[in-house]
Amino acid sequence: MDDEVQQPENEHATGVLYVFGRQLKLFRERAGMDRARLGALTGYSASTIASFEQARRIPPPKFIDQADDVLGAGGVLIASKEEVARAQYPAFFRDAAKLEAEAVELHVYATQAVPGLLQAEPYARTVFAIWRPQLDEAVIEQRLAARLARQGIFDRRPPPHLSFVIEEAVLLRPLGGEAVRRGQLQQLLLIEEKRNVEIQVMPLSRQEHAGLAGPFTLMEMKDGRRIAYAEVQGDSRVHTGRQRVRELERTYGSLRAQAHTPAESRQLIETLLGER
């Protein structure tokens, strides 16, 4: 079941994978196994094991757990799992992904597409398939798996508080075709039922709009730190300065006041689906 993915994009990720690969090879040789034997025990081909050891592919978390066990690594390989997992993400999103996974509150304003945390698999696959410059198939699979894995945030305990403000135009845009769009709208209704999630739609009819400067995400961490993340055209920035974060918090407050309420937003999505 070779669900591994291709080499990521920056030198830091390459370095993390190189160190992991060296460790994997050392533990394999210490255990007296060749690559074919390790592959047979973990469900991968010998060539894939070679790719992991040579830092040409990203090993999935399940493989790392299995390899640590069968090679008797005593948790050394597992200790690298978080950093290896971060290598799945494009370079501009890695820091934000780590913060997102630890946040106790997350607030997202989206202008171009449904936020990744809310994307159904067909919609997410479409987003990556139409990305420009074009992505290789292996990179699409890598990013798709990483995006869907992020949605484990909904199952965390205690659950974080999550809110989203989405432009109405996003819901009207038929990315991937009408079937994909309808599936995505249904996904929004399912997620909106969670008690820790609020979804609001910003109507096209508003004559005042606080979010013209673009999309952003706000996060609050366990230790009380408040952080903002902004991204455009593959460039991103994590803001920790209190003044800048406060500015974006005020903007988000205005956006929520200008948007439909969660109940009104649900009604709008149901209308778009023809359920009202």
C-alpha atoms as a printed R data frame, in Angstrom:
    type eleno elety resid chain resno       x      y       z
1   ATOM     1    CA   MET     A     1   0.000  0.000   0.000
2   ATOM     2    CA   ASP     A     2   2.425  2.615  -1.236
3   ATOM     3    CA   ASP     A     3   0.721  5.849  -0.151
4   ATOM     4    CA   GLU     A     4   4.011  7.703   0.298
5   ATOM     5    CA   VAL     A     5   4.563 11.072  -1.302
6   ATOM     6    CA   GLN     A     6   7.249 12.994  -3.150
7   ATOM     7    CA   GLN     A     7  10.007 15.153  -1.746
8   ATOM     8    CA   PRO     A     8   8.803 18.492  -0.349
9   ATOM     9    CA   GLU     A     9   9.985 21.893  -1.405
10  ATOM    10    CA   ASN     A    10  12.503 23.503   0.937
11  ATOM    11    CA   GLU     A    11  15.855 22.729   2.482
12  ATOM    12    CA   HIS     A    12  14.593 22.527   6.064
13  ATOM    13    CA   ALA     A    13  12.147 19.782   5.157
14  ATOM    14    CA   THR     A    14  14.892 18.002   3.186
15  ATOM    15    CA   GLY     A    15  17.144 18.140   6.236
16  ATOM    16    CA   VAL     A    16  14.475 16.676   8.513
17  ATOM    17    CA   LEU     A    17  13.852 13.829   6.078
18  ATOM    18    CA   TYR     A    18  17.583 13.227   5.599
19  ATOM    19    CA   VAL     A    19  18.145 12.805   9.349
20  ATOM    20    CA   PHE     A    20  15.113 10.524   9.635
21  ATOM    21    CA   GLY     A    21  16.301  8.458   6.677
22  ATOM    22    CA   ARG     A    22  19.759  8.000   8.202
23  ATOM    23    CA   GLN     A    23  18.219  6.888  11.487
24  ATOM    24    CA   LEU     A    24  15.872  4.482   9.710
25  ATOM    25    CA   LYS     A    25  18.756  2.905   7.821
26  ATOM    26    CA   LEU     A    26  20.900  2.565  10.949
27  ATOM    27    CA   PHE     A    27  18.119  0.865  12.923
28  ATOM    28    CA   ARG     A    28  17.313 -1.407   9.966
29  ATOM    29    CA   GLU     A    29  20.938 -2.515   9.599
30  ATOM    30    CA   ARG     A    30  21.296 -2.958  13.370
31  ATOM    31    CA   ALA     A    31  18.248 -5.257  13.259
32  ATOM    32    CA   GLY     A    32  19.875 -7.286  10.471
33  ATOM    33    CA   MET     A    33  17.090 -6.581   7.969
34  ATOM    34    CA   ASP     A    34  17.317 -5.760   4.314
35  ATOM    35    CA   ARG     A    35  14.887 -3.319   2.733
36  ATOM    36    CA   ALA     A    36  12.695 -6.063   1.316
37  ATOM    37    CA   ARG     A    37  12.186 -7.584   4.774
38  ATOM    38    CA   LEU     A    38  11.340 -4.241   6.399
39  ATOM    39    CA   GLY     A    39   8.991 -3.499   3.517
40  ATOM    40    CA   ALA     A    40   7.232 -6.844   3.933
41  ATOM    41    CA   LEU     A    41   6.690 -6.168   7.636
42  ATOM    42    CA   THR     A    42   5.299 -2.673   7.082
43  ATOM    43    CA   GLY     A    43   3.418 -3.057   3.783
44  ATOM    44    CA   TYR     A    44   5.833 -1.223   1.480
45  ATOM    45    CA   SER     A    45   8.121 -2.178  -1.368
46  ATOM    46    CA   ALA     A    46  11.901 -2.312  -1.006
47  ATOM    47    CA   SER     A    47  12.194  0.609  -3.406
48  ATOM    48    CA   THR     A    48   9.886  2.678  -1.223
49  ATOM    49    CA   ILE     A    49  11.966  1.879   1.869
50  ATOM    50    CA   ALA     A    50  15.003  3.065  -0.107
51  ATOM    51    CA   SER     A    51  13.167  6.301  -0.942
52  ATOM    52    CA   PHE     A    52  12.412  6.873   2.745
53  ATOM    53    CA   GLU     A    53  16.030  6.242   3.717
54  ATOM    54    CA   GLN     A    54  17.351  8.510   0.982
55  ATOM    55    CA   ALA     A    55  14.961 11.376   1.881
56  ATOM    56    CA   ARG     A    56  13.273 11.251  -1.526
57  ATOM    57    CA   ARG     A    57   9.808 10.554  -0.152
58  ATOM    58    CA   ILE     A    58   7.895 11.454   3.010
59  ATOM    59    CA   PRO     A    59   7.107  8.440   5.217
60  ATOM    60    CA   PRO     A    60   3.503  8.376   6.490
61  ATOM    61    CA   PRO     A    61   2.942  8.413  10.273
62  ATOM    62    CA   LYS     A    62   1.684  4.813  10.232
63  ATOM    63    CA   PHE     A    63   4.929  3.621   8.682
64  ATOM    64    CA   ILE     A    64   6.982  5.469  11.298
65  ATOM    65    CA   ASP     A    65   5.028  3.760  14.100
66  ATOM    66    CA   GLN     A    66   5.446  0.358  12.456
67  ATOM    67    CA   ALA     A    67   9.140  0.822  11.724
68  ATOM    68    CA   ASP     A    68   9.907  1.986  15.259
69  ATOM    69    CA   ASP     A    69   8.210 -1.151  16.576
70  ATOM    70    CA   VAL     A    70   9.643 -3.801  14.254
71  ATOM    71    CA   LEU     A    71  13.159 -2.317  14.360
72  ATOM    72    CA   GLY     A    72  13.164 -1.909  18.136
73  ATOM    73    CA   ALA     A    73  13.999  1.789  17.854
74  ATOM    74    CA   GLY     A    74  12.606  2.520  21.313
75  ATOM    75    CA   GLY     A    75  10.695  5.593  20.259
76  ATOM    76    CA   VAL     A    76  13.573  7.313  18.457
77  ATOM    77    CA   LEU     A    77  11.846  7.213  15.072
78  ATOM    78    CA   ILE     A    78   8.488  8.161  16.587
79  ATOM    79    CA   ALA     A    79  10.123 11.214  18.157
80  ATOM    80    CA   SER     A    80  10.678 12.571  14.640
81  ATOM    81    CA   LYS     A    81   7.099 11.975  13.524
82  ATOM    82    CA   GLU     A    82   5.825 15.510  14.117
83  ATOM    83    CA   GLU     A    83   8.647 17.169  12.176
84  ATOM    84    CA   VAL     A    84   8.370 14.623   9.373
85  ATOM    85    CA   ALA     A    85   4.616 15.252   9.201
86  ATOM    86    CA   ARG     A    86   5.184 19.000   8.864
87  ATOM    87    CA   ALA     A    87   7.204 18.297   5.730
88  ATOM    88    CA   GLN     A    88   3.902 17.366   4.047
89  ATOM    89    CA   TYR     A    89   2.844 20.998   3.898
90  ATOM    90    CA   PRO     A    90   4.035 23.635   1.443
91  ATOM    91    CA   ALA     A    91   6.810 25.675   2.996
92  ATOM    92    CA   PHE     A    92   4.680 28.785   3.443
93  ATOM    93    CA   PHE     A    93   2.135 26.941   5.625
94  ATOM    94    CA   ARG     A    94   4.294 24.790   7.926
95  ATOM    95    CA   ASP     A    95   4.524 27.168  10.874
96  ATOM    96    CA   ALA     A    96   0.808 27.937  10.695
97  ATOM    97    CA   ALA     A    97  -0.070 24.234  10.530
98  ATOM    98    CA   LYS     A    98   1.783 23.574  13.774
99  ATOM    99    CA   LEU     A    99   0.076 26.485  15.519
100 ATOM   100    CA   GLU     A   100  -3.324 25.470  14.167
101 ATOM   101    CA   ALA     A   101  -2.944 21.965  15.604
102 ATOM   102    CA   GLU     A   102  -2.335 23.411  19.076
103 ATOM   103    CA   ALA     A   103  -4.860 26.276  19.075
104 ATOM   104    CA   VAL     A   104  -7.771 26.361  21.519
105 ATOM   105    CA   GLU     A   105  -9.577 28.947  19.373
106 ATOM   106    CA   LEU     A   106  -9.443 29.386  15.614
107 ATOM   107    CA   HIS     A   107 -11.227 32.055  13.557
108 ATOM   108    CA   VAL     A   108 -10.986 32.074   9.766
109 ATOM   109    CA   TYR     A   109 -12.016 34.626   7.157
110 ATOM   110    CA   ALA     A   110 -12.097 33.119   3.644
111 ATOM   111    CA   THR     A   111 -12.476 34.966   0.350
112 ATOM   112    CA   GLN     A   112 -11.445 32.667  -2.518
113 ATOM   113    CA   ALA     A   113 -12.315 29.099  -1.544
114 ATOM   114    CA   VAL     A   114 -13.891 27.175   1.305
115 ATOM   115    CA   PRO     A   115 -11.343 27.042   4.161
116 ATOM   116    CA   GLY     A   116  -9.199 23.903   4.126
117 ATOM   117    CA   LEU     A   117 -10.546 22.720   7.468
118 ATOM   118    CA   LEU     A   118 -14.050 22.617   5.989
119 ATOM   119    CA   GLN     A   119 -13.247 21.130   2.585
120 ATOM   120    CA   ALA     A   120 -14.799 17.853   1.470
121 ATOM   121    CA   GLU     A   121 -12.299 15.534  -0.221
122 ATOM   122    CA   PRO     A   122 -13.544 16.061  -3.839
123 ATOM   123    CA   TYR     A   123 -13.481 19.831  -3.348
124 ATOM   124    CA   ALA     A   124  -9.989 19.750  -1.830
125 ATOM   125    CA   ARG     A   125  -8.717 17.557  -4.660
126 ATOM   126    CA   THR     A   126 -10.140 20.042  -7.172
127 ATOM   127    CA   VAL     A   127  -8.408 22.952  -5.435
128 ATOM   128    CA   PHE     A   128  -5.030 21.254  -5.761
129 ATOM   129    CA   ALA     A   129  -5.703 19.975  -9.295
130 ATOM   130    CA   ILE     A   130  -6.397 23.488 -10.626
131 ATOM   131    CA   TRP     A   131  -3.528 25.097  -8.683
132 ATOM   132    CA   ARG     A   132  -1.143 27.207 -10.733
133 ATOM   133    CA   PRO     A   133   1.696 26.612 -11.313
134 ATOM   134    CA   GLN     A   134   0.531 23.028 -11.758
135 ATOM   135    CA   LEU     A   135   1.354 20.476  -9.069
136 ATOM   136    CA   ASP     A   136   2.659 16.986  -9.771
137 ATOM   137    CA   GLU     A   137   0.207 14.172  -9.046
138 ATOM   138    CA   ALA     A   138   2.320 12.968  -6.123
139 ATOM   139    CA   VAL     A   139   2.330 16.468  -4.616
140 ATOM   140    CA   ILE     A   140  -1.449 16.686  -5.037
141 ATOM   141    CA   GLU     A   141  -1.871 13.427  -3.118
142 ATOM   142    CA   GLN     A   142   0.573 14.661  -0.466
143 ATOM   143    CA   ARG     A   143  -1.236 17.929   0.086
144 ATOM   144    CA   LEU     A   144  -4.659 16.303  -0.035
145 ATOM   145    CA   ALA     A   145  -3.706 13.814   2.679
146 ATOM   146    CA   ALA     A   146  -2.240 16.606   4.807
147 ATOM   147    CA   ARG     A   147  -5.329 18.784   4.397
148 ATOM   148    CA   LEU     A   148  -7.714 15.994   5.367
149 ATOM   149    CA   ALA     A   149  -5.507 15.089   8.325
150 ATOM   150    CA   ARG     A   150  -5.818 18.666   9.605
151 ATOM   151    CA   GLN     A   151  -9.549 18.084   9.992
152 ATOM   152    CA   GLY     A   152  -8.792 15.883  12.987
153 ATOM   153    CA   ILE     A   153  -9.060 19.185  14.875
154 ATOM   154    CA   PHE     A   154 -12.830 18.593  15.006
155 ATOM   155    CA   ASP     A   155 -12.288 15.431  17.057
156 ATOM   156    CA   ARG     A   156  -9.852 16.912  19.576
157 ATOM   157    CA   ARG     A   157 -10.775 16.783  23.249
158 ATOM   158    CA   PRO     A   158 -11.361 19.225  24.715
159 ATOM   159    CA   PRO     A   159 -12.724 20.632  21.460
160 ATOM   160    CA   PRO     A   160 -11.368 23.995  20.295
161 ATOM   161    CA   HIS     A   161 -13.771 26.799  19.467
162 ATOM   162    CA   LEU     A   162 -13.871 27.332  15.687
163 ATOM   163    CA   SER     A   163 -15.561 30.065  13.689
164 ATOM   164    CA   PHE     A   164 -15.555 30.871   9.988
165 ATOM   165    CA   VAL     A   165 -16.695 33.818   7.897
166 ATOM   166    CA   ILE     A   166 -16.950 32.834   4.225
167 ATOM   167    CA   GLU     A   167 -17.748 35.105   1.306
168 ATOM   168    CA   GLU     A   168 -21.025 34.185  -0.402
169 ATOM   169    CA   ALA     A   169 -19.219 34.188  -3.784
170 ATOM   170    CA   VAL     A   170 -17.158 31.215  -2.556
171 ATOM   171    CA   LEU     A   171 -20.332 29.159  -2.162
172 ATOM   172    CA   LEU     A   172 -21.565 30.144  -5.617
173 ATOM   173    CA   ARG     A   173 -18.323 29.293  -7.409
174 ATOM   174    CA   PRO     A   174 -18.706 25.758  -8.919
175 ATOM   175    CA   LEU     A   175 -15.126 24.563  -8.493
176 ATOM   176    CA   GLY     A   176 -14.932 21.040  -9.889
177 ATOM   177    CA   GLY     A   177 -18.480 21.176 -11.216
178 ATOM   178    CA   GLU     A   178 -21.934 21.313  -9.713
179 ATOM   179    CA   ALA     A   179 -21.747 17.884  -8.049
180 ATOM   180    CA   VAL     A   180 -18.566 18.872  -6.214
181 ATOM   181    CA   ARG     A   181 -20.094 22.195  -5.177
182 ATOM   182    CA   ARG     A   182 -23.223 20.527  -3.795
183 ATOM   183    CA   GLY     A   183 -21.148 18.004  -1.910
184 ATOM   184    CA   GLN     A   184 -19.162 20.835  -0.376
185 ATOM   185    CA   LEU     A   185 -22.302 22.687   0.686
186 ATOM   186    CA   GLN     A   186 -23.582 19.510   2.327
187 ATOM   187    CA   GLN     A   187 -20.245 19.179   4.122
188 ATOM   188    CA   LEU     A   188 -20.668 22.682   5.524
189 ATOM   189    CA   LEU     A   189 -24.086 21.782   6.906
190 ATOM   190    CA   LEU     A   190 -22.680 18.664   8.572
191 ATOM   191    CA   ILE     A   191 -19.793 20.490  10.211
192 ATOM   192    CA   GLU     A   192 -22.002 23.397  11.237
193 ATOM   193    CA   GLU     A   193 -23.968 20.997  13.433
194 ATOM   194    CA   LYS     A   194 -20.985 20.646  15.772
195 ATOM   195    CA   ARG     A   195 -21.523 22.686  18.914
196 ATOM   196    CA   ASN     A   196 -18.008 24.146  18.858
197 ATOM   197    CA   VAL     A   197 -18.279 25.385  15.247
198 ATOM   198    CA   GLU     A   198 -19.920 28.523  13.875
199 ATOM   199    CA   ILE     A   199 -20.108 29.233  10.144
200 ATOM   200    CA   GLN     A   200 -21.229 32.629   8.835
201 ATOM   201    CA   VAL     A   201 -21.665 33.749   5.243
202 ATOM   202    CA   MET     A   202 -20.815 37.295   4.162
203 ATOM   203    CA   PRO     A   203 -23.571 38.281   1.709
204 ATOM   204    CA   LEU     A   204 -22.804 39.867  -1.630
205 ATOM   205    CA   SER     A   205 -25.422 42.523  -0.913
206 ATOM   206    CA   ARG     A   206 -23.491 44.242   1.914
207 ATOM   207    CA   GLN     A   207 -22.725 47.898   1.165
208 ATOM   208    CA   GLU     A   208 -20.058 48.006   3.909
209 ATOM   209    CA   HIS     A   209 -17.343 45.408   4.188
210 ATOM   210    CA   ALA     A   210 -14.509 45.240   6.730
211 ATOM   211    CA   GLY     A   211 -12.507 42.537   4.958
212 ATOM   212    CA   LEU     A   212 -11.398 44.173   1.725
213 ATOM   213    CA   ALA     A   213  -7.716 43.770   2.667
214 ATOM   214    CA   GLY     A   214  -7.998 39.988   2.258
215 ATOM   215    CA   PRO     A   215  -8.268 36.686   4.150
216 ATOM   216    CA   PHE     A   216  -6.625 35.841   7.477
217 ATOM   217    CA   THR     A   217  -6.783 33.463  10.428
218 ATOM   218    CA   LEU     A   218  -6.752 34.231  14.143
219 ATOM   219    CA   MET     A   219  -5.569 31.719  16.738
220 ATOM   220    CA   GLU     A   220  -5.482 31.618  20.507
221 ATOM   221    CA   MET     A   221  -3.071 29.181  22.128
222 ATOM   222    CA   LYS     A   222  -3.294 27.270  25.403
223 ATOM   223    CA   ASP     A   223  -0.936 29.718  27.089
224 ATOM   224    CA   GLY     A   224  -3.107 32.692  26.093
225 ATOM   225    CA   ARG     A   225  -0.967 33.886  23.186
226 ATOM   226    CA   ARG     A   226  -2.972 35.353  20.326
227 ATOM   227    CA   ILE     A   227  -1.589 34.923  16.838
228 ATOM   228    CA   ALA     A   228  -2.676 35.952  13.356
229 ATOM   229    CA   TYR     A   229  -1.803 34.303  10.060
230 ATOM   230    CA   ALA     A   230  -2.157 35.857   6.612
231 ATOM   231    CA   GLU     A   231  -1.377 34.320   3.236
232 ATOM   232    CA   VAL     A   232  -1.530 35.472  -0.378
233 ATOM   233    CA   GLN     A   233  -0.060 33.946  -3.543
234 ATOM   234    CA   GLY     A   234   2.108 31.517  -1.609
235 ATOM   235    CA   ASP     A   235   3.563 34.237   0.627
236 ATOM   236    CA   SER     A   236   2.611 34.050   4.268
237 ATOM   237    CA   ARG     A   237   3.280 35.675   7.587
238 ATOM   238    CA   VAL     A   238   2.607 34.750  11.190
239 ATOM   239    CA   HIS     A   239   1.883 37.867  13.266
240 ATOM   240    CA   THR     A   240   2.595 37.775  16.999
241 ATOM   241    CA   GLY     A   241   2.828 41.516  17.696
242 ATOM   242    CA   ARG     A   242  -0.082 42.487  19.908
243 ATOM   243    CA   GLN     A   243  -0.966 45.636  17.998
244 ATOM   244    CA   ARG     A   244  -1.246 43.882  14.637
245 ATOM   245    CA   VAL     A   245  -3.187 40.983  16.118
246 ATOM   246    CA   ARG     A   246  -5.606 43.395  17.813
247 ATOM   247    CA   GLU     A   247  -6.194 45.159  14.493
248 ATOM   248    CA   LEU     A   248  -7.144 41.881  12.829
249 ATOM   249    CA   GLU     A   249  -9.277 40.875  15.803
250 ATOM   250    CA   ARG     A   250 -11.243 44.115  15.437
251 ATOM   251    CA   THR     A   251 -11.586 43.477  11.706
252 ATOM   252    CA   TYR     A   252 -12.891 39.980  12.369
253 ATOM   253    CA   GLY     A   253 -15.382 41.321  14.893
254 ATOM   254    CA   SER     A   254 -16.705 43.709  12.258
255 ATOM   255    CA   LEU     A   255 -16.896 40.927   9.693
256 ATOM   256    CA   ARG     A   256 -18.957 38.778  12.022
257 ATOM   257    CA   ALA     A   257 -21.309 41.664  12.688
258 ATOM   258    CA   GLN     A   258 -21.727 42.342   8.951
259 ATOM   259    CA   ALA     A   259 -22.164 38.694   7.954
260 ATOM   260    CA   HIS     A   260 -25.317 36.611   8.203
261 ATOM   261    CA   THR     A   261 -25.817 35.003  11.605
262 ATOM   262    CA   PRO     A   262 -25.006 31.280  11.830
263 ATOM   263    CA   ALA     A   263 -28.729 30.443  11.598
264 ATOM   264    CA   GLU     A   264 -29.214 32.733   8.599
265 ATOM   265    CA   SER     A   265 -26.107 31.268   6.994
266 ATOM   266    CA   ARG     A   266 -27.436 27.748   7.389
267 ATOM   267    CA   GLN     A   267 -30.690 28.817   5.758
268 ATOM   268    CA   LEU     A   268 -28.769 30.329   2.857
269 ATOM   269    CA   ILE     A   269 -26.753 27.148   2.307
270 ATOM   270    CA   GLU     A   270 -29.927 25.093   2.426
271 ATOM   271    CA   THR     A   271 -31.484 27.437  -0.144
272 ATOM   272    CA   LEU     A   272 -28.462 27.014  -2.413
273 ATOM   273    CA   LEU     A   273 -28.958 23.263  -2.139
274 ATOM   274    CA   GLY     A   274 -32.647 23.583  -2.950
275 ATOM   275    CA   GLU     A   275 -33.645 22.287   0.475
276 ATOM   276    CA   ARG     A   276 -35.732 25.382   1.251
